[in-house]
Amino acid sequence: MITEAVGVFMKIAMLGQKSVPSRLGGVEVVVENLATQMTMKKQDVTLYNRKVKGITPVKEYKGIKICTVPTIEKKGLAAISASFFAAIQASVKKYDIVHIHAEGPAFFSWIPKLFGKKVVVTIHGLDWKRAKWKNGLGAKFIRAGEKAAVKYSDAIIVLSKSNQEYFSKKYSRETILIPNGVSNPKILSTALIQKKWNLQKNKYILYLGRIVPEKGIKNLILAFKKISTDKKLVIAGGSSDTDQFYAEIKELAKDDPRIIFTGVVQGKALEELYSNAYLYTLPSDLEGMPLSLLEAMSYGNCVLVSDIPECTDVVGMNGIIFEHGNVDDLQDKLEYAINNPTIVQKFKEKSSNYILSKYNWGKIVDKTLLVYRKCLND
């Protein structure tokens, strides 16, 4: 049935992402991979990007059509304004499927429905739980978006079993579980990262992701500072409307020269960081479907993650687990990994094959196209 779905030509609009191509967040990585592979499968895909400061808009990327919509560049209003204008444009044009990514943008799912479009919503995580959205207009918008997705969408895709259970219990709404994927990586040497940050192979522990409170970065710094090791801690990633938090953790780390903040990394620097880490860690208290964890394992990294289901479901028995929010346990597990290189190496040896066989973008795109086809047939 998947083959049948793939063979059907469809015009598809996607919205909710900030900007593609970019690595501003996990949503952007997902949308880029979905759109790229769908285009390769002869589908017609248009992405409705936000206008993002510092990013030059493009009209085409790898065969994907890209439209940049008007955006009010103020905190809390960028996503709302861009999603509204994207939903309007996608509604008045001839698309078979309008695919909305994330809970906030799903608030406008009623607009394409009003115009007779089939609407698919992907819930990348329960965004209203995130620290930056717990109050104010943004929080209300996201919660309303979740309810709109339930009411107006023809299909809801979730990335984890816990989110699937949430929608079933709270709304009695059936959802489709399609996790994120990962591609075969290119392993690189330390040429660039050694020059930029003096990083050598297996001499650093890597966190890579958005710099936001729910990722557990503060606890990671507190735990690492208590450990006697010559390995460095690399914190790679940028702020996501969380400049104050970023400043706070940099202040916390300023007296430890082993802790390095790289800012946003892309391209070769990103690949080199993944390729040469001794250990990758994701100490999150909250996740949707952690793409950086998939990517780290695809590069053959030993991983240390918190015990939240979104992390443990990915890792299985192929990594080291600590109790989320527990600084002492995180410190113990970091020390265990540092002091047991043989065990770390064993995890490294099986990590890549395990994750690449389980989370394959080709299969995930086919499953998504099948969801589209079923919506059109209903």
XYZ file of C-alpha atoms in Angstrom, residues 13 15 97-101 106 109 113 117-122 152-157 176 368 371-373 375:
28
model
C 2.014 22.707 1.106
C 3.873 25.435 7.017
C -2.642 18.469 1.173
C -1.808 21.245 3.629
C 0.628 19.830 6.190
C 0.981 21.972 9.321
C 3.899 21.419 11.672
C -2.159 24.299 13.928
C -5.914 24.620 10.527
C -10.433 23.333 5.953
C -8.329 21.339 1.725
C -7.211 18.113 3.382
C -5.215 19.063 6.480
C -2.529 16.999 8.200
C -0.959 18.215 11.455
C 2.291 16.909 12.917
C -10.169 20.376 12.158
C -7.362 18.134 10.911
C -7.997 15.095 8.745
C -5.020 13.313 10.322
C -2.677 13.955 13.245
C 0.865 12.605 13.190
C -0.638 8.115 13.668
C 3.712 10.143 5.526
C -1.270 9.280 5.364
C -1.826 11.929 2.690
C -3.326 9.384 0.315
C -6.887 11.587 3.666
